Short mmCIF file of N, CA and C in Angstrom, two decimals:
data_model
loop_
_atom_site.label_atom_id
_atom_site.label_comp_id
_atom_site.label_asym_id
_atom_site.label_seq_id
_atom_site.Cartn_x
_atom_site.Cartn_y
_atom_site.Cartn_z
N MET A 355 103.40 125.54 130.34
CA MET A 355 104.51 126.10 129.60
C MET A 355 104.16 127.53 129.21
N THR A 356 105.15 128.35 129.25
CA THR A 356 104.96 129.75 128.88
C THR A 356 105.04 129.90 127.36
N PRO A 357 104.52 131.00 126.83
CA PRO A 357 104.68 131.24 125.40
C PRO A 357 106.16 131.25 124.96
N ALA A 358 107.04 131.76 125.79
CA ALA A 358 108.47 131.75 125.46
C ALA A 358 109.00 130.32 125.38
N ASP A 359 108.57 129.45 126.30
CA ASP A 359 108.96 128.04 126.25
C ASP A 359 108.47 127.39 124.96
N LEU A 360 107.22 127.70 124.59
CA LEU A 360 106.64 127.13 123.38
C LEU A 360 107.38 127.58 122.13
N ARG A 361 107.78 128.84 122.09
CA ARG A 361 108.46 129.37 120.90
C ARG A 361 109.77 128.63 120.63
N ALA A 362 110.37 128.03 121.65
CA ALA A 362 111.62 127.28 121.48
C ALA A 362 111.40 125.93 120.79
N ILE A 363 110.14 125.49 120.68
CA ILE A 363 109.81 124.23 120.01
C ILE A 363 109.65 124.52 118.52
N PRO A 364 110.33 123.78 117.65
CA PRO A 364 110.27 124.08 116.21
C PRO A 364 108.86 124.25 115.64
N LEU A 365 107.90 123.45 116.06
CA LEU A 365 106.54 123.55 115.56
C LEU A 365 105.95 124.94 115.79
N PHE A 366 106.31 125.56 116.90
CA PHE A 366 105.70 126.83 117.29
C PHE A 366 106.59 128.05 117.04
N ALA A 367 107.76 127.86 116.48
CA ALA A 367 108.72 128.96 116.33
C ALA A 367 108.15 130.16 115.58
N GLY A 368 107.30 129.93 114.58
CA GLY A 368 106.75 131.03 113.80
C GLY A 368 105.35 131.45 114.19
N ALA A 369 104.85 130.95 115.31
CA ALA A 369 103.49 131.27 115.74
C ALA A 369 103.40 132.68 116.31
N SER A 370 102.22 133.24 116.24
CA SER A 370 101.99 134.57 116.80
C SER A 370 101.96 134.49 118.32
N ASP A 371 102.14 135.64 118.96
CA ASP A 371 102.04 135.70 120.42
C ASP A 371 100.67 135.24 120.89
N ALA A 372 99.62 135.64 120.18
CA ALA A 372 98.26 135.25 120.56
C ALA A 372 98.07 133.74 120.47
N GLY A 373 98.61 133.12 119.41
CA GLY A 373 98.51 131.67 119.27
C GLY A 373 99.24 130.94 120.38
N LEU A 374 100.42 131.43 120.72
CA LEU A 374 101.19 130.81 121.80
C LEU A 374 100.50 130.99 123.15
N GLU A 375 99.89 132.14 123.35
CA GLU A 375 99.16 132.38 124.60
C GLU A 375 98.02 131.37 124.75
N ARG A 376 97.32 131.14 123.66
CA ARG A 376 96.20 130.19 123.70
C ARG A 376 96.68 128.77 124.02
N VAL A 377 97.73 128.33 123.34
CA VAL A 377 98.26 126.99 123.60
C VAL A 377 98.74 126.91 125.05
N SER A 378 99.42 127.94 125.52
CA SER A 378 99.92 127.96 126.90
C SER A 378 98.78 127.83 127.90
N ALA A 379 97.67 128.49 127.62
CA ALA A 379 96.54 128.48 128.54
C ALA A 379 95.74 127.19 128.50
N GLU A 380 95.69 126.52 127.34
CA GLU A 380 94.76 125.40 127.19
C GLU A 380 95.42 124.02 127.13
N ALA A 381 96.72 123.96 126.90
CA ALA A 381 97.40 122.67 126.82
C ALA A 381 97.83 122.22 128.22
N GLY A 382 97.99 120.93 128.36
CA GLY A 382 98.47 120.37 129.62
C GLY A 382 99.69 119.51 129.37
N GLU A 383 100.24 118.96 130.43
CA GLU A 383 101.39 118.07 130.29
C GLU A 383 100.97 116.64 130.58
N LEU A 384 101.56 115.73 129.85
CA LEU A 384 101.35 114.31 130.04
C LEU A 384 102.69 113.69 130.36
N LEU A 385 102.74 112.95 131.44
CA LEU A 385 103.95 112.21 131.81
C LEU A 385 103.68 110.74 131.57
N ALA A 386 104.61 110.07 130.89
CA ALA A 386 104.45 108.65 130.60
C ALA A 386 105.71 107.90 130.97
N GLN A 387 105.52 106.75 131.58
CA GLN A 387 106.65 105.89 131.92
C GLN A 387 107.06 105.07 130.70
N GLU A 388 108.30 104.62 130.68
CA GLU A 388 108.78 103.79 129.58
C GLU A 388 107.83 102.62 129.36
N GLY A 389 107.42 102.40 128.12
CA GLY A 389 106.53 101.30 127.77
C GLY A 389 105.05 101.64 127.84
N GLN A 390 104.70 102.74 128.46
CA GLN A 390 103.29 103.12 128.60
C GLN A 390 102.70 103.50 127.24
N VAL A 391 101.51 102.96 126.95
CA VAL A 391 100.81 103.30 125.71
C VAL A 391 100.12 104.65 125.91
N VAL A 392 100.37 105.56 124.98
CA VAL A 392 99.82 106.91 125.05
C VAL A 392 98.64 107.06 124.10
N ALA A 393 98.64 106.33 123.00
CA ALA A 393 97.55 106.38 122.02
C ALA A 393 97.38 105.00 121.40
N LEU A 394 96.13 104.62 121.19
CA LEU A 394 95.83 103.32 120.59
C LEU A 394 95.22 103.48 119.21
N GLU A 395 95.66 102.66 118.28
CA GLU A 395 95.09 102.65 116.94
C GLU A 395 93.58 102.43 117.03
N GLY A 396 92.82 103.23 116.31
CA GLY A 396 91.37 103.09 116.28
C GLY A 396 90.64 104.00 117.25
N ASP A 397 91.33 104.49 118.27
CA ASP A 397 90.70 105.41 119.21
C ASP A 397 90.38 106.74 118.55
N VAL A 398 89.36 107.40 119.05
CA VAL A 398 89.05 108.75 118.59
C VAL A 398 90.11 109.69 119.16
N GLY A 399 90.68 110.53 118.32
CA GLY A 399 91.73 111.44 118.76
C GLY A 399 91.15 112.64 119.49
N SER A 400 91.65 112.89 120.68
CA SER A 400 91.18 114.03 121.47
C SER A 400 92.09 115.24 121.33
N GLY A 401 93.17 115.10 120.56
CA GLY A 401 94.11 116.19 120.38
C GLY A 401 95.43 115.66 119.86
N MET A 402 96.45 116.49 119.98
CA MET A 402 97.78 116.09 119.53
C MET A 402 98.78 116.31 120.65
N PHE A 403 99.98 115.79 120.47
CA PHE A 403 101.02 115.84 121.49
C PHE A 403 102.33 116.33 120.90
N VAL A 404 103.06 117.09 121.68
CA VAL A 404 104.42 117.50 121.32
C VAL A 404 105.34 116.92 122.38
N ILE A 405 106.35 116.17 121.97
CA ILE A 405 107.27 115.54 122.93
C ILE A 405 108.23 116.61 123.45
N LEU A 406 108.23 116.79 124.76
CA LEU A 406 109.10 117.76 125.41
C LEU A 406 110.40 117.11 125.87
N ASP A 407 110.30 115.92 126.43
CA ASP A 407 111.46 115.15 126.90
C ASP A 407 111.20 113.68 126.62
N GLY A 408 112.25 112.94 126.25
CA GLY A 408 112.13 111.51 126.02
C GLY A 408 111.84 111.20 124.57
N THR A 409 111.47 109.93 124.33
CA THR A 409 111.16 109.47 122.97
C THR A 409 109.91 108.62 122.97
N ALA A 410 109.25 108.59 121.80
CA ALA A 410 108.05 107.79 121.62
C ALA A 410 108.28 106.85 120.44
N SER A 411 107.62 105.71 120.49
CA SER A 411 107.64 104.77 119.38
C SER A 411 106.24 104.74 118.77
N VAL A 412 106.15 105.09 117.49
CA VAL A 412 104.88 105.06 116.77
C VAL A 412 104.87 103.77 115.96
N GLU A 413 103.88 102.92 116.21
CA GLU A 413 103.84 101.58 115.61
C GLU A 413 102.54 101.39 114.85
N TRP A 414 102.64 100.97 113.60
CA TRP A 414 101.48 100.70 112.79
C TRP A 414 101.74 99.43 112.00
N ARG A 415 100.68 98.92 111.37
CA ARG A 415 100.84 97.72 110.56
C ARG A 415 101.87 97.98 109.47
N GLY A 416 102.97 97.27 109.53
CA GLY A 416 103.98 97.40 108.50
C GLY A 416 105.17 98.26 108.87
N GLY A 417 105.16 98.87 110.05
CA GLY A 417 106.33 99.66 110.37
C GLY A 417 106.26 100.36 111.71
N SER A 418 107.32 101.06 111.99
CA SER A 418 107.39 101.86 113.22
C SER A 418 108.44 102.93 113.04
N VAL A 419 108.34 103.95 113.86
CA VAL A 419 109.31 105.03 113.84
C VAL A 419 109.42 105.58 115.25
N ASP A 420 110.62 105.99 115.62
CA ASP A 420 110.82 106.63 116.91
C ASP A 420 110.83 108.13 116.72
N LEU A 421 110.18 108.82 117.63
CA LEU A 421 110.13 110.28 117.61
C LEU A 421 110.85 110.82 118.83
N GLU A 422 111.59 111.90 118.64
CA GLU A 422 112.38 112.49 119.72
C GLU A 422 111.76 113.78 120.22
N ALA A 423 112.34 114.32 121.27
CA ALA A 423 111.88 115.59 121.83
C ALA A 423 111.86 116.65 120.74
N GLY A 424 110.82 117.47 120.76
CA GLY A 424 110.65 118.53 119.77
C GLY A 424 109.73 118.14 118.63
N THR A 425 109.43 116.84 118.50
CA THR A 425 108.53 116.39 117.44
C THR A 425 107.13 116.19 118.01
N PHE A 426 106.20 115.88 117.14
CA PHE A 426 104.80 115.79 117.54
C PHE A 426 104.16 114.53 116.98
N PHE A 427 103.01 114.15 117.56
CA PHE A 427 102.23 113.04 117.03
C PHE A 427 100.76 113.29 117.36
N GLY A 428 99.88 112.56 116.69
CA GLY A 428 98.45 112.71 116.90
C GLY A 428 97.81 113.74 115.98
N GLU A 429 98.62 114.36 115.11
CA GLU A 429 98.11 115.41 114.24
C GLU A 429 97.19 114.87 113.15
N LEU A 430 97.37 113.63 112.72
CA LEU A 430 96.54 113.10 111.64
C LEU A 430 95.09 112.97 112.05
N THR A 431 94.82 112.68 113.31
CA THR A 431 93.43 112.58 113.76
C THR A 431 92.73 113.92 113.69
N LEU A 432 93.48 115.00 113.70
CA LEU A 432 92.88 116.33 113.59
C LEU A 432 92.49 116.62 112.15
N LEU A 433 93.23 116.08 111.21
CA LEU A 433 93.09 116.43 109.80
C LEU A 433 92.28 115.42 109.00
N ALA A 434 92.22 114.19 109.45
CA ALA A 434 91.57 113.12 108.69
C ALA A 434 90.09 113.00 109.06
N PRO A 435 89.24 112.73 108.06
CA PRO A 435 87.82 112.49 108.36
C PRO A 435 87.67 111.33 109.34
N GLY A 436 86.81 111.46 110.28
CA GLY A 436 86.58 110.41 111.28
C GLY A 436 87.42 110.57 112.52
N GLY A 437 88.57 111.21 112.40
CA GLY A 437 89.39 111.54 113.55
C GLY A 437 89.82 110.37 114.42
N ARG A 438 90.10 109.22 113.81
CA ARG A 438 90.56 108.06 114.58
C ARG A 438 92.06 107.91 114.44
N ARG A 439 92.69 107.45 115.51
CA ARG A 439 94.14 107.25 115.50
C ARG A 439 94.48 106.09 114.57
N ASN A 440 95.57 106.26 113.81
CA ASN A 440 95.96 105.22 112.85
C ASN A 440 97.22 104.46 113.27
N ALA A 441 97.68 104.68 114.49
CA ALA A 441 98.86 103.97 114.98
C ALA A 441 98.81 103.91 116.50
N ARG A 442 99.60 103.00 117.03
CA ARG A 442 99.79 102.95 118.49
C ARG A 442 101.04 103.74 118.81
N VAL A 443 100.97 104.54 119.85
CA VAL A 443 102.13 105.30 120.29
C VAL A 443 102.41 104.91 121.73
N ARG A 444 103.66 104.56 121.99
CA ARG A 444 104.05 104.24 123.37
C ARG A 444 105.34 104.97 123.70
N ALA A 445 105.53 105.20 124.97
CA ALA A 445 106.75 105.87 125.42
C ALA A 445 107.91 104.88 125.29
N ALA A 446 108.90 105.21 124.48
CA ALA A 446 110.08 104.36 124.34
C ALA A 446 111.03 104.58 125.51
N THR A 447 110.95 105.75 126.11
CA THR A 447 111.68 106.10 127.33
C THR A 447 110.70 106.85 128.22
N GLU A 448 111.12 107.19 129.41
CA GLU A 448 110.28 108.08 130.20
C GLU A 448 110.06 109.32 129.35
N MET A 449 108.82 109.83 129.31
CA MET A 449 108.50 110.87 128.35
C MET A 449 107.58 111.92 128.98
N ARG A 450 107.81 113.17 128.58
CA ARG A 450 106.95 114.28 128.98
C ARG A 450 106.47 114.95 127.70
N CYS A 451 105.15 115.12 127.59
CA CYS A 451 104.55 115.68 126.38
C CYS A 451 103.65 116.85 126.73
N LEU A 452 103.52 117.74 125.78
CA LEU A 452 102.51 118.78 125.81
C LEU A 452 101.28 118.20 125.13
N ALA A 453 100.16 118.16 125.81
CA ALA A 453 98.91 117.63 125.27
C ALA A 453 98.03 118.81 124.87
N ILE A 454 97.77 118.93 123.58
CA ILE A 454 97.00 120.05 123.06
C ILE A 454 95.61 119.55 122.68
N PRO A 455 94.56 120.07 123.32
CA PRO A 455 93.20 119.63 123.00
C PRO A 455 92.85 119.82 121.53
N ARG A 456 91.99 118.99 121.02
CA ARG A 456 91.59 118.97 119.61
C ARG A 456 91.21 120.36 119.09
N GLU A 457 90.28 121.03 119.76
CA GLU A 457 89.81 122.33 119.27
C GLU A 457 90.91 123.38 119.27
N THR A 458 91.75 123.37 120.29
CA THR A 458 92.87 124.31 120.35
C THR A 458 93.83 124.07 119.20
N ALA A 459 94.16 122.80 118.95
CA ALA A 459 95.08 122.46 117.87
C ALA A 459 94.49 122.83 116.51
N LEU A 460 93.21 122.54 116.30
CA LEU A 460 92.58 122.89 115.03
C LEU A 460 92.57 124.39 114.80
N GLU A 461 92.23 125.15 115.82
CA GLU A 461 92.22 126.61 115.69
C GLU A 461 93.62 127.14 115.41
N LEU A 462 94.63 126.54 116.03
CA LEU A 462 96.01 126.95 115.77
C LEU A 462 96.40 126.67 114.32
N ILE A 463 96.07 125.51 113.83
CA ILE A 463 96.39 125.14 112.45
C ILE A 463 95.68 126.08 111.47
N GLU A 464 94.42 126.39 111.75
CA GLU A 464 93.64 127.25 110.86
C GLU A 464 94.09 128.70 110.89
N SER A 465 94.59 129.17 112.02
CA SER A 465 94.92 130.60 112.15
C SER A 465 96.41 130.91 112.02
N GLU A 466 97.26 129.90 112.06
CA GLU A 466 98.71 130.11 112.04
C GLU A 466 99.34 129.37 110.85
N PRO A 467 99.45 130.04 109.69
CA PRO A 467 99.99 129.37 108.52
C PRO A 467 101.39 128.79 108.72
N ARG A 468 102.22 129.45 109.51
CA ARG A 468 103.59 128.93 109.71
C ARG A 468 103.57 127.62 110.49
N VAL A 469 102.69 127.51 111.45
CA VAL A 469 102.55 126.26 112.21
C VAL A 469 102.04 125.17 111.27
N ALA A 470 101.02 125.49 110.48
CA ALA A 470 100.46 124.51 109.55
C ALA A 470 101.52 124.04 108.55
N LEU A 471 102.35 124.95 108.06
CA LEU A 471 103.38 124.59 107.09
C LEU A 471 104.44 123.68 107.71
N VAL A 472 104.88 123.98 108.92
CA VAL A 472 105.84 123.11 109.61
C VAL A 472 105.24 121.71 109.78
N MET A 473 103.96 121.67 110.17
CA MET A 473 103.29 120.40 110.37
C MET A 473 103.20 119.63 109.05
N LEU A 474 102.79 120.29 107.98
CA LEU A 474 102.66 119.62 106.68
C LEU A 474 104.00 119.10 106.17
N ARG A 475 105.05 119.87 106.35
CA ARG A 475 106.38 119.41 105.92
C ARG A 475 106.80 118.15 106.68
N GLU A 476 106.52 118.12 107.98
CA GLU A 476 106.89 116.94 108.77
C GLU A 476 106.05 115.73 108.39
N ILE A 477 104.76 115.94 108.14
CA ILE A 477 103.90 114.84 107.70
C ILE A 477 104.41 114.29 106.37
N ALA A 478 104.74 115.17 105.43
CA ALA A 478 105.26 114.73 104.13
C ALA A 478 106.57 113.98 104.29
N ARG A 479 107.46 114.47 105.16
CA ARG A 479 108.74 113.80 105.39
C ARG A 479 108.51 112.40 105.94
N ARG A 480 107.58 112.27 106.89
CA ARG A 480 107.31 110.96 107.49
C ARG A 480 106.75 109.99 106.46
N PHE A 481 105.80 110.45 105.66
CA PHE A 481 105.24 109.57 104.63
C PHE A 481 106.29 109.16 103.62
N ALA A 482 107.11 110.10 103.19
CA ALA A 482 108.16 109.78 102.21
C ALA A 482 109.15 108.77 102.79
N SER A 483 109.50 108.89 104.05
CA SER A 483 110.47 107.97 104.65
C SER A 483 109.86 106.58 104.86
N ALA A 484 108.53 106.48 104.87
CA ALA A 484 107.87 105.18 105.06
C ALA A 484 107.71 104.42 103.75
N LEU A 485 107.90 105.11 102.62
CA LEU A 485 107.75 104.44 101.33
C LEU A 485 108.92 103.51 101.08
N PRO A 486 108.67 102.40 100.39
CA PRO A 486 109.77 101.48 100.08
C PRO A 486 110.75 102.14 99.11
N ASP A 487 112.01 101.77 99.24
CA ASP A 487 113.06 102.25 98.34
C ASP A 487 113.08 101.37 97.09
N ASP A 488 112.60 101.88 96.00
CA ASP A 488 112.59 101.11 94.74
C ASP A 488 113.50 101.75 93.74
#
């Protein structure tokens, strides 16, 4: 993906040209068929993913959520001590993802405050939506 392609993704909209160049150079694409498991709970996280096309189902003890194109997953393994995945992710439909290696993603988060803020807001939104309505 080109830096211009990346800038169209909400997560990267505020990133610098240098940050986008790095992601463009170091990230790859992952194609998954419907039902294919992309990440397993307990595995060591090797990076994060941004869904380009299709949808993913994130499943954990007590719940699940579907993610659509433009959203991301695998970010918690970058931020949490131990770096293990805390959910299973499978392709709910045929899916194409941008696979960002761990070190590239960490450097992007550390050097691009706008990317980090978008990520934090989405993480907070997901946690809030998973809480019971009392």
